[in-house]
Amino acid sequence: MRSARSSRSKFMPARSKFMSESSKSMCERCPQAVGLLGGGVIGGGWAARFVLNGIDVRLYGPSSGAVERVQKMLANARRTYQRLTQVPLPAEGALIVVDSVADAVRGVELVQESAPERLELKQQLLADASRAAAPETLICSSTSGLRPSLLQAGIDHPERLLVAHPFNPVHLLPLVELCAGQRTAHEALARAAEIYRAVGMHPLIVRKEVDGFIANRLQEAIWREALWLVHEDVATMQEVDEAIRYSFGLRRAVIGPFRIVGDGIGIRRFLEKWGSVLNSPWTKSTDAPELSGAFLSKLVEQADAQTKADNLTIAELEQKRDDCLTAVLQALRAEGFGAGETLARWEQRLRDRLTRPADGSGPLRTPVLEMHSDWLDHNGHISEWRYLQLFSNATETLLSYIGVDSEYRSKSGSYYTVQTNLSYLRELYAGDRIEVLTHILGADDKRLHIFHVVTRESDEGRVATCEQMLLHVDAVARRSRPVQGKVRERMLELARLHAELSRPEPAGTSIGLR
Amino acid sequence: MRSARSSRSKFMPARSKFMSESSKSMCERCPQAVGLLGGGVIGGGWAARFVLNGIDVRLYGPSSGAVERVQKMLANARRTYQRLTQVPLPAEGALIVVDSVADAVRGVELVQESAPERLELKQQLLADASRAAAPETLICSSTSGLRPSLLQAGIDHPERLLVAHPFNPVHLLPLVELCAGQRTAHEALARAAEIYRAVGMHPLIVRKEVDGFIANRLQEAIWREALWLVHEDVATMQEVDEAIRYSFGLRRAVIGPFRIVGDGIGIRRFLEKWGSVLNSPWTKSTDAPELSGAFLSKLVEQADAQTKADNLTIAELEQKRDDCLTAVLQALRAEGFGAGETLARWEQRLRDRLTRPADGSGPLRTPVLEMHSDWLDHNGHISEWRYLQLFSNATETLLSYIGVDSEYRSKSGSYYTVQTNLSYLRELYAGDRIEVLTHILGADDKRLHIFHVVTRESDEGRVATCEQMLLHVDAVARRSRPVQGKVRERMLELARLHAELSRPEPAGTSIGLR
């Protein structure tokens, strides 16, 4: 038995002091240990999810390279989790590599089998596990499509066996489809759901036992059609991928195919409009149910139930959809990937079109911005650091105004902030519309001393102020360097114009209890 | 003719001064004006995209309520764009409502037809448009599936007609499928692609004329299978939607179904493993191409080409996939929607498990954080406002440590920041690992004076400091109020312990050019 407790602790010497009593598992429903059978992509993903949630993992991975693969996946997942959340994670569980099924299932509360998709192999493994495990140990199979009743053949205590089908990457995607076999106890299903929920997943109970369950049946349908498109040279694989991830794929992260049609009236209208496509040659996978009156009634009823459960009007849902799509596009922009790249290119075009102002009289103003709910903190108002984001954008606008563009940056450098003093005067709420006014307080060849004020449109009140000192820095040498050429001219001219304005207050604040 | 120039300008009095010369359209390739035929969901989406990109829209929407619907969609899209980008948008184009096809296409560079999906109706509209428009005006149909060659019947100058199929919501989703008919000129396709790119879209040229093009064929396949699942009571509509958006739907925003299989070796291995499912009953839509040697070779070749084009190893692609999924989950968490809600619930469980520290000796430390590329600014280092996000999180950790939880917040209040002084000492880069140390400098019943230091793990150097004054505020009255009960005790005890530590420098900085 090899123990591979994570190396995370060596980076966090102070953590044990700060969180010394932190319990390892996440909740009372959480197991202390699980047994994993199989160390492939799915088994490795399970290992990462459980270990990072503070649960000990006993891994039986008979295939060659399984242990190294799982350790690598765990290292990647650890990096991803540090990024995923800023909430401190529990102390990691141990990754314990064992040499037999019996050793893997010993003393654990849940066994997760993720062996290759061969019925006999899975049956054998599960049967072995069921004989070595305590009778109350849950036994779950990660099978992508085999019916749990088939897997219950030859199992001791088959009432604790079910399918728990996750999605790659298992440490990130929340869905786990739970499917009971003919002999599965309801209580086993409920206990499993609790455990998966505790490790951050979204259990979905499949109400009827079918091959492929729900999600894979849908994936399989796309896959068939995608193969046809490539087979008939309508598109390359790359074009199929593009067609999805720049269009409805973005929507699928937010809402499913049914939710777009609205309530009962919506689906009726949708099917009146699009039902005929089911008989047209828009896809090679042609089987479709007949849109009988009874079937239509069922759809209408479920759509209405869904609308009621959502508790959102169609207009509100559309707004939410757009907000989520916006957030997803921004997320992908930050990654410079797919549709996010398209957004970034469009913004670059927008920036390229920003022309010089007519004159520099008065402070600079940023366009009016509306505050949104994703900027809120615990207290229900805009997070303090978002204020600095506003000011930082205003500084960018100023720099862009005086001519600091990508060419100047690469050739001559840019301004870096060395000191920022922020004063919070009023709270901002979602829906507030604000603008930022920027004064130059002083400037010389290397330094730029500026003052921003956020004002709210509704009451014209000052919401916050920000005083900053910027230093002109050579981009390559990363050392201070005098500002150059036209940027220098524009900056000094603007500073001269601003010197004639009344000096804003406060400027220069130190903090202390008196 | 009614002119409905947007009301945006009234909110931005200072803007015309700052950007007085800003040209209306986005680039030389951008049209000054487009004509829209049809004011439904698609026509309205086009109107919003064009108007917000500074292009005048001449709208012919014969259906009742079209104008009001389009104006409402424009208002929603305006709000969404303000959120989507902080780059200033060009001055909006005018929305000009007209009463005839001839008036809509007069003087425009592009006509976009988005009428209901009836061939004869579209043919008639397009023919009318082609006769009234200048011969060089591009004519594009938004049809979801009709072949462009069918639409070219009876058209003047059919060489400028093509399909440009967008996706709802048109103002947000970037894909537009461009499909040429038998008589479409290559030049028309290229000009159209330029225009759509200029308004932030991702044109994909469909290489073979087929019903439904690419994306809708794939959507149609899912839709059929989804209907079967509901028809056979395997799942409700709501469960189908859940199964998608909590699992592979998240992945589809990032990568298509083919990209997951890797390069040529990857797809060969994948098909060895999963090809047999094409003959198994995992879906009702059973047609699938035979996996012949020739077809397999084609797939292998295309997968290799894609891998080469991506210029990422499989491991790098997996990392990118995880980074993008993380970003998407975080985006949805901010919206409190779908998989984002699952993430938020998990984080709440993590927070609930944070226990009290063993003692308060030494400054508080946050867990080590790794800096990521989405935190970078133009200059290639971490954005200045992200520093404040780090400090703000450290303040949250301190508050959580002294017992400010959701119960305390709702009953007694919380601490609000009134002043923040930030000093930037070193730049941070992606990959840097940092921690934040927090000292209490002083405290009384209402005020909490704290000092944070960010240190980098690699060189143990101080990267930035942040001095903050917090005020204890009643959550309901939004007025300062003394700190209460156990939180007061813990806070004062910690302040006493920290008073024995050496006082960090600098503390209390004012800014000025000397």
PDB file of N, CA, C and O in Angstrom, chain B residues 251-297:
ATOM      1  N   ARG B 251     -19.798  22.125 -21.218  1.00  0.00           N
ATOM      2  CA  ARG B 251     -18.637  21.844 -22.061  1.00  0.00           C
ATOM      3  C   ARG B 251     -18.836  22.407 -23.456  1.00  0.00           C
ATOM      4  O   ARG B 251     -17.895  22.835 -24.107  1.00  0.00           O
ATOM      5  N   ARG B 252     -20.094  22.410 -23.923  1.00  0.00           N
ATOM      6  CA  ARG B 252     -20.378  22.840 -25.294  1.00  0.00           C
ATOM      7  C   ARG B 252     -20.136  24.321 -25.512  1.00  0.00           C
ATOM      8  O   ARG B 252     -19.984  24.777 -26.636  1.00  0.00           O
ATOM      9  N   ALA B 253     -20.160  25.105 -24.423  1.00  0.00           N
ATOM     10  CA  ALA B 253     -19.829  26.526 -24.545  1.00  0.00           C
ATOM     11  C   ALA B 253     -18.336  26.692 -24.813  1.00  0.00           C
ATOM     12  O   ALA B 253     -17.889  27.733 -25.273  1.00  0.00           O
ATOM     13  N   VAL B 254     -17.582  25.646 -24.522  1.00  0.00           N
ATOM     14  CA  VAL B 254     -16.127  25.732 -24.569  1.00  0.00           C
ATOM     15  C   VAL B 254     -15.562  24.952 -25.751  1.00  0.00           C
ATOM     16  O   VAL B 254     -14.813  25.484 -26.566  1.00  0.00           O
ATOM     17  N   ILE B 255     -15.927  23.673 -25.829  1.00  0.00           N
ATOM     18  CA  ILE B 255     -15.423  22.839 -26.928  1.00  0.00           C
ATOM     19  C   ILE B 255     -16.555  22.021 -27.528  1.00  0.00           C
ATOM     20  O   ILE B 255     -17.498  21.657 -26.837  1.00  0.00           O
ATOM     21  N   GLY B 256     -16.445  21.723 -28.816  1.00  0.00           N
ATOM     22  CA  GLY B 256     -17.448  20.919 -29.499  1.00  0.00           C
ATOM     23  C   GLY B 256     -17.264  19.444 -29.203  1.00  0.00           C
ATOM     24  O   GLY B 256     -16.335  19.048 -28.495  1.00  0.00           O
ATOM     25  N   PRO B 257     -18.151  18.588 -29.732  1.00  0.00           N
ATOM     26  CA  PRO B 257     -18.096  17.160 -29.400  1.00  0.00           C
ATOM     27  C   PRO B 257     -16.857  16.468 -29.961  1.00  0.00           C
ATOM     28  O   PRO B 257     -16.408  15.471 -29.409  1.00  0.00           O
ATOM     29  N   PHE B 258     -16.312  16.984 -31.044  1.00  0.00           N
ATOM     30  CA  PHE B 258     -15.144  16.324 -31.622  1.00  0.00           C
ATOM     31  C   PHE B 258     -13.862  16.675 -30.888  1.00  0.00           C
ATOM     32  O   PHE B 258     -12.961  15.870 -30.792  1.00  0.00           O
ATOM     33  N   ARG B 259     -13.782  17.907 -30.382  1.00  0.00           N
ATOM     34  CA  ARG B 259     -12.517  18.378 -29.834  1.00  0.00           C
ATOM     35  C   ARG B 259     -12.089  17.588 -28.616  1.00  0.00           C
ATOM     36  O   ARG B 259     -10.914  17.546 -28.267  1.00  0.00           O
ATOM     37  N   ILE B 260     -13.053  16.943 -27.983  1.00  0.00           N
ATOM     38  CA  ILE B 260     -12.727  16.213 -26.767  1.00  0.00           C
ATOM     39  C   ILE B 260     -11.915  14.949 -27.051  1.00  0.00           C
ATOM     40  O   ILE B 260     -11.234  14.422 -26.184  1.00  0.00           O
ATOM     41  N   VAL B 261     -11.990  14.486 -28.284  1.00  0.00           N
ATOM     42  CA  VAL B 261     -11.355  13.198 -28.562  1.00  0.00           C
ATOM     43  C   VAL B 261      -9.875  13.327 -28.887  1.00  0.00           C
ATOM     44  O   VAL B 261      -9.181  12.329 -29.028  1.00  0.00           O
ATOM     45  N   GLY B 262      -9.379  14.562 -29.002  1.00  0.00           N
ATOM     46  CA  GLY B 262      -7.949  14.727 -29.207  1.00  0.00           C
ATOM     47  C   GLY B 262      -7.557  14.638 -30.655  1.00  0.00           C
ATOM     48  O   GLY B 262      -8.341  14.934 -31.552  1.00  0.00           O
ATOM     49  N   ASP B 263      -6.339  14.200 -30.895  1.00  0.00           N
ATOM     50  CA  ASP B 263      -5.812  14.153 -32.259  1.00  0.00           C
ATOM     51  C   ASP B 263      -6.238  12.862 -32.955  1.00  0.00           C
ATOM     52  O   ASP B 263      -7.168  12.176 -32.522  1.00  0.00           O
ATOM     53  N   GLY B 264      -5.555  12.533 -34.059  1.00  0.00           N
ATOM     54  CA  GLY B 264      -5.899  11.350 -34.832  1.00  0.00           C
ATOM     55  C   GLY B 264      -5.882  10.074 -34.002  1.00  0.00           C
ATOM     56  O   GLY B 264      -6.794   9.250 -34.073  1.00  0.00           O
ATOM     57  N   ILE B 265      -4.860   9.947 -33.171  1.00  0.00           N
ATOM     58  CA  ILE B 265      -4.771   8.764 -32.294  1.00  0.00           C
ATOM     59  C   ILE B 265      -5.961   8.760 -31.338  1.00  0.00           C
ATOM     60  O   ILE B 265      -6.577   7.724 -31.087  1.00  0.00           O
ATOM     61  N   GLY B 266      -6.281   9.939 -30.847  1.00  0.00           N
ATOM     62  CA  GLY B 266      -7.387  10.075 -29.905  1.00  0.00           C
ATOM     63  C   GLY B 266      -8.700   9.622 -30.497  1.00  0.00           C
ATOM     64  O   GLY B 266      -9.455   8.871 -29.873  1.00  0.00           O
ATOM     65  N   ILE B 267      -8.979  10.052 -31.722  1.00  0.00           N
ATOM     66  CA  ILE B 267     -10.277   9.700 -32.303  1.00  0.00           C
ATOM     67  C   ILE B 267     -10.331   8.211 -32.642  1.00  0.00           C
ATOM     68  O   ILE B 267     -11.366   7.562 -32.485  1.00  0.00           O
ATOM     69  N   ARG B 268      -9.205   7.656 -33.065  1.00  0.00           N
ATOM     70  CA  ARG B 268      -9.155   6.219 -33.347  1.00  0.00           C
ATOM     71  C   ARG B 268      -9.472   5.425 -32.082  1.00  0.00           C
ATOM     72  O   ARG B 268     -10.298   4.516 -32.093  1.00  0.00           O
ATOM     73  N   ARG B 269      -8.827   5.854 -30.982  1.00  0.00           N
ATOM     74  CA  ARG B 269      -9.041   5.181 -29.700  1.00  0.00           C
ATOM     75  C   ARG B 269     -10.494   5.359 -29.239  1.00  0.00           C
ATOM     76  O   ARG B 269     -11.135   4.433 -28.767  1.00  0.00           O
ATOM     77  N   PHE B 270     -11.000   6.564 -29.414  1.00  0.00           N
ATOM     78  CA  PHE B 270     -12.368   6.863 -29.000  1.00  0.00           C
ATOM     79  C   PHE B 270     -13.360   5.975 -29.756  1.00  0.00           C
ATOM     80  O   PHE B 270     -14.294   5.419 -29.179  1.00  0.00           O
ATOM     81  N   LEU B 271     -13.149   5.837 -31.072  1.00  0.00           N
ATOM     82  CA  LEU B 271     -14.093   5.063 -31.868  1.00  0.00           C
ATOM     83  C   LEU B 271     -13.964   3.560 -31.597  1.00  0.00           C
ATOM     84  O   LEU B 271     -14.946   2.827 -31.672  1.00  0.00           O
ATOM     85  N   GLU B 272     -12.771   3.125 -31.272  1.00  0.00           N
ATOM     86  CA  GLU B 272     -12.610   1.725 -30.859  1.00  0.00           C
ATOM     87  C   GLU B 272     -13.445   1.450 -29.618  1.00  0.00           C
ATOM     88  O   GLU B 272     -14.055   0.396 -29.473  1.00  0.00           O
ATOM     89  N   LYS B 273     -13.449   2.467 -28.734  1.00  0.00           N
ATOM     90  CA  LYS B 273     -14.120   2.299 -27.451  1.00  0.00           C
ATOM     91  C   LYS B 273     -15.626   2.516 -27.581  1.00  0.00           C
ATOM     92  O   LYS B 273     -16.422   1.798 -26.978  1.00  0.00           O
ATOM     93  N   TRP B 274     -16.017   3.507 -28.351  1.00  0.00           N
ATOM     94  CA  TRP B 274     -17.411   3.942 -28.346  1.00  0.00           C
ATOM     95  C   TRP B 274     -18.156   3.696 -29.654  1.00  0.00           C
ATOM     96  O   TRP B 274     -19.368   3.897 -29.720  1.00  0.00           O
ATOM     97  N   GLY B 275     -17.430   3.294 -30.703  1.00  0.00           N
ATOM     98  CA  GLY B 275     -18.072   3.111 -32.010  1.00  0.00           C
ATOM     99  C   GLY B 275     -19.244   2.146 -31.942  1.00  0.00           C
ATOM    100  O   GLY B 275     -20.256   2.331 -32.620  1.00  0.00           O
ATOM    101  N   SER B 276     -19.126   1.126 -31.080  1.00  0.00           N
ATOM    102  CA  SER B 276     -20.173   0.106 -31.017  1.00  0.00           C
ATOM    103  C   SER B 276     -21.490   0.676 -30.497  1.00  0.00           C
ATOM    104  O   SER B 276     -22.551   0.125 -30.758  1.00  0.00           O
ATOM    105  N   VAL B 277     -21.417   1.795 -29.771  1.00  0.00           N
ATOM    106  CA  VAL B 277     -22.645   2.408 -29.267  1.00  0.00           C
ATOM    107  C   VAL B 277     -23.538   2.842 -30.430  1.00  0.00           C
ATOM    108  O   VAL B 277     -24.767   2.889 -30.304  1.00  0.00           O
ATOM    109  N   LEU B 278     -22.924   3.130 -31.580  1.00  0.00           N
ATOM    110  CA  LEU B 278     -23.724   3.522 -32.754  1.00  0.00           C
ATOM    111  C   LEU B 278     -24.707   2.408 -33.148  1.00  0.00           C
ATOM    112  O   LEU B 278     -25.706   2.664 -33.802  1.00  0.00           O
ATOM    113  N   ASN B 279     -24.411   1.178 -32.770  1.00  0.00           N
ATOM    114  CA  ASN B 279     -25.336   0.079 -33.065  1.00  0.00           C
ATOM    115  C   ASN B 279     -26.170  -0.342 -31.861  1.00  0.00           C
ATOM    116  O   ASN B 279     -26.896  -1.322 -31.914  1.00  0.00           O
ATOM    117  N   SER B 280     -26.039   0.373 -30.777  1.00  0.00           N
ATOM    118  CA  SER B 280     -26.771  -0.029 -29.569  1.00  0.00           C
ATOM    119  C   SER B 280     -27.932   0.941 -29.342  1.00  0.00           C
ATOM    120  O   SER B 280     -27.984   2.017 -29.914  1.00  0.00           O
ATOM    121  N   PRO B 281     -28.868   0.545 -28.492  1.00  0.00           N
ATOM    122  CA  PRO B 281     -30.104   1.325 -28.378  1.00  0.00           C
ATOM    123  C   PRO B 281     -29.991   2.510 -27.423  1.00  0.00           C
ATOM    124  O   PRO B 281     -30.852   2.734 -26.612  1.00  0.00           O
ATOM    125  N   TRP B 282     -28.914   3.303 -27.511  1.00  0.00           N
ATOM    126  CA  TRP B 282     -28.752   4.424 -26.602  1.00  0.00           C
ATOM    127  C   TRP B 282     -29.547   5.645 -27.038  1.00  0.00           C
ATOM    128  O   TRP B 282     -29.614   6.627 -26.328  1.00  0.00           O
ATOM    129  N   THR B 283     -30.078   5.603 -28.231  1.00  0.00           N
ATOM    130  CA  THR B 283     -30.854   6.742 -28.708  1.00  0.00           C
ATOM    131  C   THR B 283     -31.923   6.231 -29.652  1.00  0.00           C
ATOM    132  O   THR B 283     -31.790   5.171 -30.244  1.00  0.00           O
ATOM    133  N   LYS B 284     -32.989   6.990 -29.790  1.00  0.00           N
ATOM    134  CA  LYS B 284     -34.062   6.623 -30.698  1.00  0.00           C
ATOM    135  C   LYS B 284     -33.731   7.028 -32.129  1.00  0.00           C
ATOM    136  O   LYS B 284     -34.337   6.557 -33.071  1.00  0.00           O
ATOM    137  N   SER B 285     -32.835   7.986 -32.253  1.00  0.00           N
ATOM    138  CA  SER B 285     -32.484   8.489 -33.584  1.00  0.00           C
ATOM    139  C   SER B 285     -31.311   7.669 -34.081  1.00  0.00           C
ATOM    140  O   SER B 285     -30.164   7.989 -33.826  1.00  0.00           O
ATOM    141  N   THR B 286     -31.643   6.590 -34.774  1.00  0.00           N
ATOM    142  CA  THR B 286     -30.648   5.524 -34.915  1.00  0.00           C
ATOM    143  C   THR B 286     -29.754   5.591 -36.140  1.00  0.00           C
ATOM    144  O   THR B 286     -28.766   4.876 -36.190  1.00  0.00           O
ATOM    145  N   ASP B 287     -30.107   6.388 -37.126  1.00  0.00           N
ATOM    146  CA  ASP B 287     -29.257   6.400 -38.322  1.00  0.00           C
ATOM    147  C   ASP B 287     -27.857   6.870 -37.986  1.00  0.00           C
ATOM    148  O   ASP B 287     -27.686   7.865 -37.292  1.00  0.00           O
ATOM    149  N   ALA B 288     -26.882   6.169 -38.466  1.00  0.00           N
ATOM    150  CA  ALA B 288     -25.498   6.576 -38.244  1.00  0.00           C
ATOM    151  C   ALA B 288     -24.670   6.089 -39.416  1.00  0.00           C
ATOM    152  O   ALA B 288     -24.942   5.019 -39.962  1.00  0.00           O
ATOM    153  N   PRO B 289     -23.677   6.849 -39.807  1.00  0.00           N
ATOM    154  CA  PRO B 289     -22.851   6.396 -40.931  1.00  0.00           C
ATOM    155  C   PRO B 289     -22.021   5.185 -40.510  1.00  0.00           C
ATOM    156  O   PRO B 289     -21.653   5.038 -39.348  1.00  0.00           O
ATOM    157  N   GLU B 290     -21.725   4.338 -41.475  1.00  0.00           N
ATOM    158  CA  GLU B 290     -20.865   3.188 -41.197  1.00  0.00           C
ATOM    159  C   GLU B 290     -19.438   3.674 -40.978  1.00  0.00           C
ATOM    160  O   GLU B 290     -18.965   4.565 -41.700  1.00  0.00           O
ATOM    161  N   LEU B 291     -18.770   3.129 -39.979  1.00  0.00           N
ATOM    162  CA  LEU B 291     -17.400   3.553 -39.687  1.00  0.00           C
ATOM    163  C   LEU B 291     -16.426   2.790 -40.589  1.00  0.00           C
ATOM    164  O   LEU B 291     -15.628   1.982 -40.115  1.00  0.00           O
ATOM    165  N   SER B 292     -16.485   3.081 -41.893  1.00  0.00           N
ATOM    166  CA  SER B 292     -15.611   2.400 -42.853  1.00  0.00           C
ATOM    167  C   SER B 292     -14.181   2.891 -42.676  1.00  0.00           C
ATOM    168  O   SER B 292     -13.942   3.907 -42.026  1.00  0.00           O
ATOM    169  N   GLY B 293     -13.254   2.163 -43.290  1.00  0.00           N
ATOM    170  CA  GLY B 293     -11.851   2.563 -43.224  1.00  0.00           C
ATOM    171  C   GLY B 293     -11.642   3.958 -43.789  1.00  0.00           C
ATOM    172  O   GLY B 293     -10.904   4.773 -43.208  1.00  0.00           O
ATOM    173  N   ALA B 294     -12.297   4.237 -44.907  1.00  0.00           N
ATOM    174  CA  ALA B 294     -12.116   5.545 -45.548  1.00  0.00           C
ATOM    175  C   ALA B 294     -12.639   6.662 -44.646  1.00  0.00           C
ATOM    176  O   ALA B 294     -12.013   7.712 -44.501  1.00  0.00           O
ATOM    177  N   PHE B 295     -13.792   6.422 -44.029  1.00  0.00           N
ATOM    178  CA  PHE B 295     -14.378   7.443 -43.155  1.00  0.00           C
ATOM    179  C   PHE B 295     -13.498   7.665 -41.928  1.00  0.00           C
ATOM    180  O   PHE B 295     -13.232   8.798 -41.518  1.00  0.00           O
ATOM    181  N   LEU B 296     -12.996   6.545 -41.381  1.00  0.00           N
ATOM    182  CA  LEU B 296     -12.129   6.658 -40.221  1.00  0.00           C
ATOM    183  C   LEU B 296     -10.873   7.464 -40.564  1.00  0.00           C
ATOM    184  O   LEU B 296     -10.439   8.329 -39.799  1.00  0.00           O
ATOM    185  N   SER B 297     -10.320   7.207 -41.757  1.00  0.00           N
ATOM    186  CA  SER B 297      -9.127   7.950 -42.175  1.00  0.00           C
ATOM    187  C   SER B 297      -9.419   9.440 -42.264  1.00  0.00           C
ATOM    188  O   SER B 297      -8.601  10.282 -41.878  1.00  0.00           O
TER     189      SER B 297
END
